[in-house]
mmCIF file of C-alpha atoms in Angstrom:
data_model
loop_
_atom_site.group_PDB
_atom_site.id
_atom_site.type_symbol
_atom_site.label_atom_id
_atom_site.label_comp_id
_atom_site.label_asym_id
_atom_site.label_seq_id
_atom_site.Cartn_x
_atom_site.Cartn_y
_atom_site.Cartn_z
ATOM 1 C CA UNK A 14 -145.356 -72.111 -50.354
ATOM 2 C CA UNK A 15 -142.470 -71.312 -53.582
ATOM 3 C CA UNK A 16 -139.648 -69.265 -52.639
ATOM 4 C CA UNK A 17 -139.173 -65.912 -54.539
ATOM 5 C CA UNK A 18 -135.383 -64.419 -55.688
ATOM 6 C CA UNK A 19 -134.747 -60.729 -54.848
ATOM 7 C CA UNK A 20 -132.509 -58.416 -56.812
ATOM 8 C CA UNK A 21 -131.300 -55.496 -56.328
ATOM 9 C CA UNK A 22 -128.705 -52.579 -58.192
ATOM 10 C CA UNK A 23 -128.137 -54.573 -61.399
ATOM 11 C CA UNK A 24 -126.249 -51.151 -63.261
ATOM 12 C CA UNK A 25 -126.259 -52.017 -66.553
ATOM 13 C CA UNK A 26 -124.904 -55.558 -65.826
ATOM 14 C CA UNK A 27 -127.229 -57.678 -67.993
ATOM 15 C CA UNK A 28 -125.686 -59.872 -68.804
ATOM 16 C CA UNK A 29 -125.975 -60.734 -64.513
ATOM 17 C CA UNK A 30 -129.801 -60.172 -65.558
ATOM 18 C CA UNK A 31 -129.678 -62.935 -67.843
ATOM 19 C CA UNK A 32 -127.688 -65.007 -65.941
ATOM 20 C CA UNK A 33 -130.893 -65.124 -62.644
ATOM 21 C CA UNK A 34 -134.121 -65.136 -65.559
ATOM 22 C CA UNK A 35 -132.299 -68.977 -66.649
ATOM 23 C CA UNK A 36 -131.402 -70.011 -63.015
ATOM 24 C CA UNK A 37 -134.876 -68.747 -62.485
ATOM 25 C CA UNK A 38 -137.077 -70.449 -64.703
ATOM 26 C CA UNK A 39 -135.294 -73.669 -63.512
ATOM 27 C CA UNK A 40 -136.070 -73.757 -60.093
ATOM 28 C CA UNK A 41 -139.207 -72.358 -60.717
ATOM 29 C CA UNK A 42 -138.819 -68.566 -58.837
ATOM 30 C CA UNK A 43 -140.568 -65.085 -59.800
ATOM 31 C CA UNK A 44 -138.578 -61.850 -59.406
ATOM 32 C CA UNK A 45 -138.875 -58.543 -56.885
ATOM 33 C CA UNK A 46 -136.930 -56.202 -58.229
ATOM 34 C CA UNK A 47 -135.204 -52.840 -56.055
ATOM 35 C CA UNK A 48 -134.386 -51.168 -58.946
ATOM 36 C CA UNK A 49 -131.728 -49.131 -60.693
ATOM 37 C CA UNK A 50 -131.750 -50.435 -63.791
ATOM 38 C CA UNK A 51 -129.353 -48.024 -65.779
ATOM 39 C CA UNK A 52 -125.565 -47.694 -65.020
ATOM 40 C CA UNK A 53 -122.097 -46.090 -65.396
ATOM 41 C CA UNK A 54 -121.020 -45.076 -68.153
ATOM 42 C CA UNK A 55 -117.058 -45.098 -69.408
ATOM 43 C CA UNK A 56 -115.166 -42.671 -71.115
ATOM 44 C CA UNK A 57 -116.089 -44.265 -74.675
ATOM 45 C CA UNK A 58 -120.265 -43.445 -73.909
ATOM 46 C CA UNK A 59 -119.187 -39.764 -72.612
ATOM 47 C CA UNK A 60 -116.255 -38.557 -73.276
ATOM 48 C CA UNK A 61 -114.666 -36.586 -71.039
ATOM 49 C CA UNK A 62 -113.535 -33.312 -73.105
ATOM 50 C CA UNK A 63 -117.496 -32.093 -73.783
ATOM 51 C CA UNK A 64 -119.244 -29.691 -72.252
ATOM 52 C CA UNK A 65 -121.908 -29.896 -69.756
ATOM 53 C CA UNK A 66 -124.790 -30.043 -71.548
ATOM 54 C CA UNK A 67 -123.122 -32.201 -74.132
ATOM 55 C CA UNK A 68 -122.605 -34.441 -71.914
ATOM 56 C CA UNK A 69 -126.507 -34.643 -70.259
ATOM 57 C CA UNK A 70 -127.436 -35.118 -73.598
ATOM 58 C CA UNK A 71 -125.150 -38.010 -74.255
ATOM 59 C CA UNK A 72 -126.062 -39.622 -71.011
ATOM 60 C CA UNK A 73 -129.390 -39.240 -71.763
ATOM 61 C CA UNK A 74 -129.378 -41.663 -75.489
ATOM 62 C CA UNK A 75 -127.379 -43.609 -73.350
ATOM 63 C CA UNK A 76 -129.527 -43.828 -70.863
ATOM 64 C CA UNK A 77 -132.164 -45.533 -73.411
ATOM 65 C CA UNK A 78 -130.313 -47.736 -74.803
ATOM 66 C CA UNK A 79 -129.479 -49.429 -71.252
ATOM 67 C CA UNK A 80 -133.377 -49.020 -70.590
ATOM 68 C CA UNK A 81 -134.230 -50.882 -73.818
ATOM 69 C CA UNK A 82 -132.097 -53.598 -74.014
ATOM 70 C CA UNK A 83 -133.457 -54.483 -69.782
ATOM 71 C CA UNK A 84 -137.315 -54.750 -71.984
ATOM 72 C CA UNK A 85 -134.795 -56.438 -74.364
ATOM 73 C CA UNK A 86 -133.521 -58.764 -71.799
ATOM 74 C CA UNK A 87 -136.926 -59.081 -69.172
ATOM 75 C CA UNK A 88 -138.871 -60.164 -72.069
ATOM 76 C CA UNK A 89 -136.711 -63.048 -73.300
ATOM 77 C CA UNK A 90 -138.170 -65.030 -70.234
ATOM 78 C CA UNK A 91 -142.287 -64.549 -70.269
ATOM 79 C CA UNK A 92 -141.970 -67.581 -67.732
ATOM 80 C CA UNK A 93 -140.717 -65.280 -65.275
ATOM 81 C CA UNK A 94 -142.825 -62.880 -63.612
ATOM 82 C CA UNK A 95 -140.771 -59.587 -62.007
ATOM 83 C CA UNK A 96 -142.250 -57.708 -59.855
ATOM 84 C CA UNK A 97 -140.255 -53.918 -59.778
ATOM 85 C CA UNK A 98 -140.057 -50.457 -58.899
ATOM 86 C CA UNK A 99 -137.427 -47.734 -59.848
ATOM 87 C CA UNK A 100 -134.470 -47.002 -58.513
ATOM 88 C CA UNK A 101 -132.196 -43.091 -58.331
ATOM 89 C CA UNK A 102 -130.718 -43.828 -61.371
ATOM 90 C CA UNK A 103 -133.339 -44.687 -63.168
ATOM 91 C CA UNK A 104 -135.856 -42.189 -65.092
ATOM 92 C CA UNK A 105 -139.324 -42.716 -64.682
ATOM 93 C CA UNK A 106 -139.721 -40.068 -68.493
ATOM 94 C CA UNK A 107 -138.919 -44.073 -69.532
ATOM 95 C CA UNK A 108 -142.155 -45.573 -67.805
ATOM 96 C CA UNK A 109 -144.789 -45.633 -70.101
ATOM 97 C CA UNK A 110 -147.496 -47.743 -68.484
ATOM 98 C CA UNK A 111 -147.686 -49.752 -64.942
ATOM 99 C CA UNK A 112 -145.492 -52.118 -66.671
ATOM 100 C CA UNK A 113 -141.992 -51.683 -67.192
ATOM 101 C CA UNK A 114 -141.657 -55.066 -69.336
ATOM 102 C CA UNK A 115 -144.806 -56.814 -70.891
ATOM 103 C CA UNK A 116 -143.590 -59.541 -67.668
ATOM 104 C CA UNK A 117 -141.947 -56.968 -65.326
ATOM 105 C CA UNK A 118 -144.536 -54.580 -63.008
ATOM 106 C CA UNK A 119 -144.661 -51.417 -61.459
ATOM 107 C CA UNK A 120 -146.243 -52.171 -58.287
ATOM 108 C CA UNK A 121 -145.422 -49.262 -56.690
ATOM 109 C CA UNK A 122 -148.183 -47.717 -59.750
ATOM 110 C CA UNK A 123 -149.639 -50.871 -58.843
ATOM 111 C CA UNK A 124 -149.698 -53.495 -56.488
ATOM 112 C CA UNK A 125 -150.121 -56.956 -57.839
ATOM 113 C CA UNK A 126 -150.416 -59.962 -56.010
ATOM 114 C CA UNK A 127 -148.943 -63.618 -56.414
ATOM 115 C CA UNK A 128 -149.383 -66.713 -54.262
ATOM 116 C CA UNK A 129 -151.693 -64.968 -51.932
ATOM 117 C CA UNK A 130 -149.701 -62.205 -51.493
ATOM 118 C CA UNK A 131 -150.384 -58.206 -51.907
ATOM 119 C CA UNK A 132 -147.210 -56.782 -53.621
ATOM 120 C CA UNK A 133 -146.674 -52.960 -53.310
ATOM 121 C CA UNK A 134 -143.384 -50.616 -53.779
ATOM 122 C CA UNK A 135 -141.802 -47.804 -53.491
ATOM 123 C CA UNK A 136 -138.984 -46.228 -55.332
ATOM 124 C CA UNK A 137 -135.918 -43.511 -55.717
ATOM 125 C CA UNK A 138 -134.431 -42.318 -52.875
ATOM 126 C CA UNK A 139 -134.400 -38.848 -51.675
ATOM 127 C CA UNK A 140 -130.456 -38.202 -52.939
ATOM 128 C CA UNK A 141 -128.686 -39.005 -56.284
ATOM 129 C CA UNK A 142 -126.078 -37.046 -57.393
ATOM 130 C CA UNK A 143 -125.945 -34.080 -58.884
ATOM 131 C CA UNK A 144 -125.138 -35.112 -62.927
ATOM 132 C CA UNK A 145 -128.349 -37.480 -62.336
ATOM 133 C CA UNK A 146 -131.070 -34.889 -60.828
ATOM 134 C CA UNK A 147 -132.285 -33.853 -64.224
ATOM 135 C CA UNK A 148 -133.696 -37.313 -64.815
ATOM 136 C CA UNK A 149 -132.703 -39.680 -61.849
ATOM 137 C CA UNK A 150 -136.227 -40.523 -59.518
ATOM 138 C CA UNK A 151 -135.966 -38.437 -56.236
ATOM 139 C CA UNK A 152 -138.055 -38.439 -53.551
ATOM 140 C CA UNK A 153 -139.068 -37.651 -50.565
ATOM 141 C CA UNK A 154 -140.599 -40.796 -48.583
ATOM 142 C CA UNK A 155 -144.242 -39.491 -46.618
ATOM 143 C CA UNK A 156 -146.096 -42.552 -44.352
ATOM 144 C CA UNK A 157 -149.272 -41.669 -45.771
ATOM 145 C CA UNK A 158 -147.398 -42.675 -48.924
ATOM 146 C CA UNK A 159 -147.160 -46.222 -48.651
ATOM 147 C CA UNK A 160 -149.012 -48.327 -49.117
ATOM 148 C CA UNK A 161 -149.790 -50.679 -45.189
ATOM 149 C CA UNK A 162 -152.369 -53.588 -46.686
ATOM 150 C CA UNK A 163 -149.637 -55.445 -48.422
ATOM 151 C CA UNK A 164 -147.595 -58.479 -47.024
ATOM 152 C CA UNK A 165 -144.514 -57.956 -49.744
ATOM 153 C CA UNK A 166 -142.494 -53.690 -49.707
ATOM 154 C CA UNK A 167 -140.704 -53.533 -52.435
ATOM 155 C CA UNK A 168 -138.794 -50.747 -51.563
ATOM 156 C CA UNK A 169 -135.186 -48.800 -53.052
ATOM 157 C CA UNK A 170 -134.387 -47.792 -50.265
ATOM 158 C CA UNK A 171 -133.149 -49.469 -47.397
ATOM 159 C CA UNK A 172 -134.451 -48.770 -43.749
ATOM 160 C CA UNK A 173 -133.075 -48.109 -40.875
ATOM 161 C CA UNK A 174 -130.334 -49.695 -38.954
ATOM 162 C CA UNK A 175 -130.136 -52.853 -41.676
ATOM 163 C CA UNK A 176 -128.369 -53.658 -44.643
ATOM 164 C CA UNK A 177 -127.637 -49.383 -44.627
ATOM 165 C CA UNK A 178 -123.960 -49.099 -43.668
ATOM 166 C CA UNK A 179 -121.970 -46.362 -46.202
ATOM 167 C CA UNK A 180 -118.731 -46.034 -45.657
ATOM 168 C CA UNK A 181 -116.837 -42.240 -46.569
ATOM 169 C CA UNK A 182 -115.317 -39.538 -46.908
ATOM 170 C CA UNK A 183 -115.782 -36.615 -46.586
ATOM 171 C CA UNK A 184 -114.127 -33.779 -49.456
ATOM 172 C CA UNK A 185 -115.561 -30.575 -49.324
ATOM 173 C CA UNK A 186 -118.060 -28.375 -51.149
ATOM 174 C CA UNK A 187 -120.642 -30.940 -50.509
ATOM 175 C CA UNK A 188 -118.612 -33.545 -51.954
ATOM 176 C CA UNK A 189 -118.398 -37.123 -51.023
ATOM 177 C CA UNK A 190 -116.254 -40.079 -51.994
ATOM 178 C CA UNK A 191 -118.283 -43.670 -50.721
ATOM 179 C CA UNK A 192 -117.147 -46.727 -50.761
ATOM 180 C CA UNK A 193 -119.969 -48.482 -53.553
ATOM 181 C CA UNK A 194 -118.865 -52.012 -53.311
ATOM 182 C CA UNK A 195 -118.617 -55.032 -50.965
ATOM 183 C CA UNK A 196 -115.068 -55.942 -52.791
ATOM 184 C CA UNK A 197 -114.354 -51.662 -51.906
ATOM 185 C CA UNK A 198 -115.078 -52.635 -47.645
ATOM 186 C CA UNK A 199 -113.337 -55.968 -47.565
ATOM 187 C CA UNK A 200 -110.374 -54.092 -49.178
ATOM 188 C CA UNK A 201 -110.750 -51.937 -46.364
ATOM 189 C CA UNK A 202 -111.184 -53.788 -43.759
ATOM 190 C CA UNK A 203 -107.284 -55.608 -44.602
ATOM 191 C CA UNK A 204 -105.956 -52.165 -44.418
ATOM 192 C CA UNK A 205 -104.681 -50.927 -40.792
ATOM 193 C CA UNK A 206 -105.614 -47.899 -39.366
ATOM 194 C CA UNK A 207 -102.160 -45.444 -41.102
ATOM 195 C CA UNK A 208 -102.230 -47.483 -44.572
ATOM 196 C CA UNK A 209 -102.632 -45.420 -47.452
ATOM 197 C CA UNK A 210 -105.941 -44.870 -49.427
ATOM 198 C CA UNK A 211 -104.163 -44.055 -52.672
ATOM 199 C CA UNK A 212 -104.635 -47.822 -54.750
ATOM 200 C CA UNK A 213 -108.127 -48.341 -53.372
ATOM 201 C CA UNK A 214 -109.112 -44.987 -54.460
ATOM 202 C CA UNK A 215 -107.549 -45.769 -57.927
ATOM 203 C CA UNK A 216 -109.292 -49.096 -58.431
ATOM 204 C CA UNK A 217 -112.673 -47.290 -57.444
ATOM 205 C CA UNK A 218 -112.374 -44.589 -60.007
ATOM 206 C CA UNK A 219 -111.666 -41.488 -57.953
ATOM 207 C CA UNK A 220 -107.879 -41.121 -58.760
ATOM 208 C CA UNK A 221 -106.112 -41.859 -61.648
ATOM 209 C CA UNK A 222 -102.454 -43.165 -62.143
ATOM 210 C CA UNK A 223 -101.647 -39.705 -64.439
ATOM 211 C CA UNK A 224 -102.605 -37.631 -60.778
ATOM 212 C CA UNK A 225 -99.826 -39.354 -58.515
ATOM 213 C CA UNK A 226 -97.261 -37.672 -61.532
ATOM 214 C CA UNK A 227 -95.937 -34.485 -61.104
ATOM 215 C CA UNK A 228 -97.766 -32.314 -63.287
ATOM 216 C CA UNK A 229 -99.348 -28.619 -63.715
ATOM 217 C CA UNK A 230 -102.809 -28.917 -62.800
ATOM 218 C CA UNK A 231 -105.220 -26.013 -60.868
ATOM 219 C CA UNK A 232 -105.089 -24.741 -58.089
ATOM 220 C CA UNK A 233 -108.512 -26.228 -57.502
ATOM 221 C CA UNK A 234 -107.729 -29.493 -59.058
ATOM 222 C CA UNK A 235 -104.266 -30.118 -57.333
ATOM 223 C CA UNK A 236 -105.736 -29.168 -54.186
ATOM 224 C CA UNK A 237 -107.850 -31.752 -54.232
ATOM 225 C CA UNK A 238 -105.654 -34.418 -56.064
ATOM 226 C CA UNK A 239 -103.327 -34.411 -52.655
ATOM 227 C CA UNK A 240 -105.980 -34.093 -50.390
ATOM 228 C CA UNK A 241 -106.892 -37.466 -52.205
ATOM 229 C CA UNK A 242 -103.192 -38.953 -52.161
ATOM 230 C CA UNK A 243 -102.754 -38.145 -48.333
ATOM 231 C CA UNK A 244 -106.062 -40.236 -46.717
ATOM 232 C CA UNK A 245 -105.602 -42.565 -45.280
ATOM 233 C CA UNK A 246 -107.750 -45.560 -43.885
ATOM 234 C CA UNK A 247 -108.750 -43.784 -40.507
ATOM 235 C CA UNK A 248 -110.168 -41.468 -42.536
ATOM 236 C CA UNK A 249 -113.405 -43.435 -43.952
ATOM 237 C CA UNK A 250 -117.005 -42.483 -41.919
ATOM 238 C CA UNK A 251 -118.683 -45.342 -41.852
ATOM 239 C CA UNK A 252 -123.118 -44.461 -40.821
ATOM 240 C CA UNK A 253 -126.096 -46.194 -41.197
ATOM 241 C CA UNK A 254 -127.701 -44.523 -44.217
ATOM 242 C CA UNK A 255 -131.340 -45.404 -44.462
ATOM 243 C CA UNK A 256 -134.685 -44.203 -43.848
ATOM 244 C CA UNK A 257 -136.278 -43.251 -40.003
ATOM 245 C CA UNK A 258 -139.506 -43.077 -41.739
ATOM 246 C CA UNK A 259 -139.068 -46.024 -43.280
ATOM 247 C CA UNK A 260 -138.121 -48.262 -40.197
ATOM 248 C CA UNK A 261 -141.010 -46.894 -38.650
ATOM 249 C CA UNK A 262 -143.225 -47.962 -40.799
ATOM 250 C CA UNK A 263 -142.213 -51.452 -40.719
ATOM 251 C CA UNK A 264 -142.343 -51.325 -36.788
ATOM 252 C CA UNK A 265 -146.251 -50.085 -36.986
ATOM 253 C CA UNK A 266 -147.217 -52.761 -39.560
ATOM 254 C CA UNK A 267 -149.269 -55.801 -38.396
ATOM 255 C CA UNK A 268 -149.014 -56.712 -42.322
ATOM 256 C CA UNK A 269 -145.574 -56.774 -43.999
ATOM 257 C CA UNK A 270 -143.971 -60.002 -43.774
ATOM 258 C CA UNK A 271 -140.706 -59.381 -46.263
ATOM 259 C CA UNK A 272 -139.397 -56.082 -47.075
ATOM 260 C CA UNK A 273 -137.153 -55.228 -49.251
ATOM 261 C CA UNK A 274 -134.477 -53.602 -50.278
ATOM 262 C CA UNK A 275 -131.163 -51.663 -51.433
ATOM 263 C CA UNK A 276 -129.601 -48.536 -52.640
ATOM 264 C CA UNK A 277 -126.931 -49.947 -50.394
ATOM 265 C CA UNK A 278 -124.142 -51.639 -52.503
ATOM 266 C CA UNK A 279 -121.932 -52.590 -49.727
ATOM 267 C CA UNK A 280 -124.161 -54.385 -47.782
ATOM 268 C CA UNK A 281 -125.889 -58.153 -47.825
ATOM 269 C CA UNK A 282 -127.997 -58.884 -45.057
ATOM 270 C CA UNK A 283 -131.135 -60.123 -43.665
ATOM 271 C CA UNK A 284 -133.045 -58.953 -40.278
ATOM 272 C CA UNK A 285 -136.444 -60.103 -38.307
ATOM 273 C CA UNK A 286 -138.076 -56.567 -37.073
ATOM 274 C CA UNK A 287 -140.840 -57.266 -34.836
ATOM 275 C CA UNK A 288 -144.010 -54.832 -34.959
ATOM 276 C CA UNK A 289 -144.861 -52.089 -32.334
ATOM 277 C CA UNK A 290 -147.730 -52.214 -33.011
ATOM 278 C CA UNK A 291 -150.426 -52.816 -30.126
ATOM 279 C CA UNK A 292 -151.437 -56.230 -29.964
ATOM 280 C CA UNK A 293 -154.395 -57.607 -28.393
ATOM 281 C CA UNK A 294 -154.402 -60.383 -26.182
ATOM 282 C CA UNK A 295 -153.821 -63.579 -27.752
ATOM 283 C CA UNK A 296 -152.917 -62.359 -30.410
ATOM 284 C CA UNK A 297 -149.641 -62.954 -32.601
ATOM 285 C CA UNK A 298 -146.331 -60.719 -32.185
ATOM 286 C CA UNK A 299 -145.638 -59.786 -35.130
ATOM 287 C CA UNK A 300 -141.954 -59.679 -37.308
ATOM 288 C CA UNK A 301 -140.930 -58.224 -40.220
ATOM 289 C CA UNK A 302 -138.088 -60.038 -43.033
ATOM 290 C CA UNK A 303 -135.950 -57.301 -43.960
ATOM 291 C CA UNK A 304 -133.273 -58.133 -46.161
ATOM 292 C CA UNK A 305 -130.395 -56.369 -49.016
ATOM 293 C CA UNK A 306 -130.238 -58.787 -51.518
ATOM 294 C CA UNK A 307 -127.052 -56.517 -52.226
ATOM 295 C CA UNK A 308 -126.435 -55.422 -56.386
ATOM 296 C CA UNK A 309 -126.655 -57.638 -59.362
ATOM 297 C CA UNK A 310 -123.974 -56.067 -61.370
ATOM 298 C CA UNK A 311 -121.399 -58.071 -58.731
ATOM 299 C CA UNK A 312 -122.926 -61.155 -59.056
ATOM 300 C CA UNK A 313 -124.891 -60.683 -55.518
ATOM 301 C CA UNK A 314 -129.047 -61.878 -55.187
ATOM 302 C CA UNK A 315 -131.550 -63.624 -52.195
ATOM 303 C CA UNK A 316 -133.703 -66.838 -52.969
ATOM 304 C CA UNK A 317 -136.055 -65.825 -50.015
ATOM 305 C CA UNK A 318 -138.601 -68.245 -48.817
ATOM 306 C CA UNK A 319 -141.577 -65.676 -46.472
ATOM 307 C CA UNK A 320 -143.484 -68.475 -44.928
ATOM 308 C CA UNK A 321 -140.755 -70.309 -43.316
ATOM 309 C CA UNK A 322 -138.742 -67.223 -43.105
ATOM 310 C CA UNK A 323 -135.871 -68.171 -44.295
ATOM 311 C CA UNK A 324 -133.536 -66.711 -46.827
ATOM 312 C CA UNK A 325 -129.915 -68.092 -48.725
ATOM 313 C CA UNK A 326 -127.769 -65.405 -50.666
ATOM 314 C CA UNK A 327 -126.225 -67.070 -53.660
ATOM 315 C CA UNK A 328 -123.857 -65.760 -55.998
ATOM 316 C CA UNK A 329 -123.106 -66.398 -59.759
ATOM 317 C CA UNK A 330 -120.185 -69.638 -58.393
ATOM 318 C CA UNK A 331 -123.480 -71.366 -57.137
ATOM 319 C CA UNK A 332 -125.443 -71.720 -59.666
ATOM 320 C CA UNK A 333 -123.471 -71.683 -63.358
#
């Protein structure tokens, strides 16, 4: 059986998408995409001196440009079929029909068939940063809304316990700092429990070098800065953030051969999950291959051969 490429969490890295599409043509593969097209705007895109209303307008303009680029890149490679769901950073309002592009199919809106396998999906997430709540894809999953008669299921959110470990610090007031990337987790591992997090916080953008200098801040701002400056590695918490309902979904399903998801950038994993559904005498014990390919924005993706239950994690160093 032909292999499939699995990607997730593009976040505006369209050069990376183009590399994968070229690789898909070279290797004659199609693509499963777990969502999150829209990237992270910088100061040039949304100046910090704008008020909140102006920032929201600018962000929507930024997101529209990102989506337009995404469609253009996909359609440059019509030989490749892409089967996708939206991520929580993506805007449902940008999707006019059951396709994201001419060769990119929204399998949440309409299931598709490839190689005699039926593909379904479920996009979005139950949480999004406050800045995006007006437009991002926020949803709560219910079992009754999940299609069970599928061979391949594409989700944005991961299954609880599989490829879903998040490292974070609770600041308070409903705010948290998340260490989103694999490189951040690797940097954390190198630190001793009492080592400072200042350099890492500067690297991920939650603290600025200017904050370390003595200057007058508002009491509220200074309190947060002082808190961040005193953080140590031992203050970082880790937990599984995947969905229990998705775990129940695959454990009680005999049909799904492959479940792919992203959302958690720090994980790359593949695990066989045995069904808990009742099995008749002589019936095969069913398993679902649960896969997180890692974020494409960091150059990570996976190749999977369902019939052989084989997964290969790939980085750009291996395909350039």
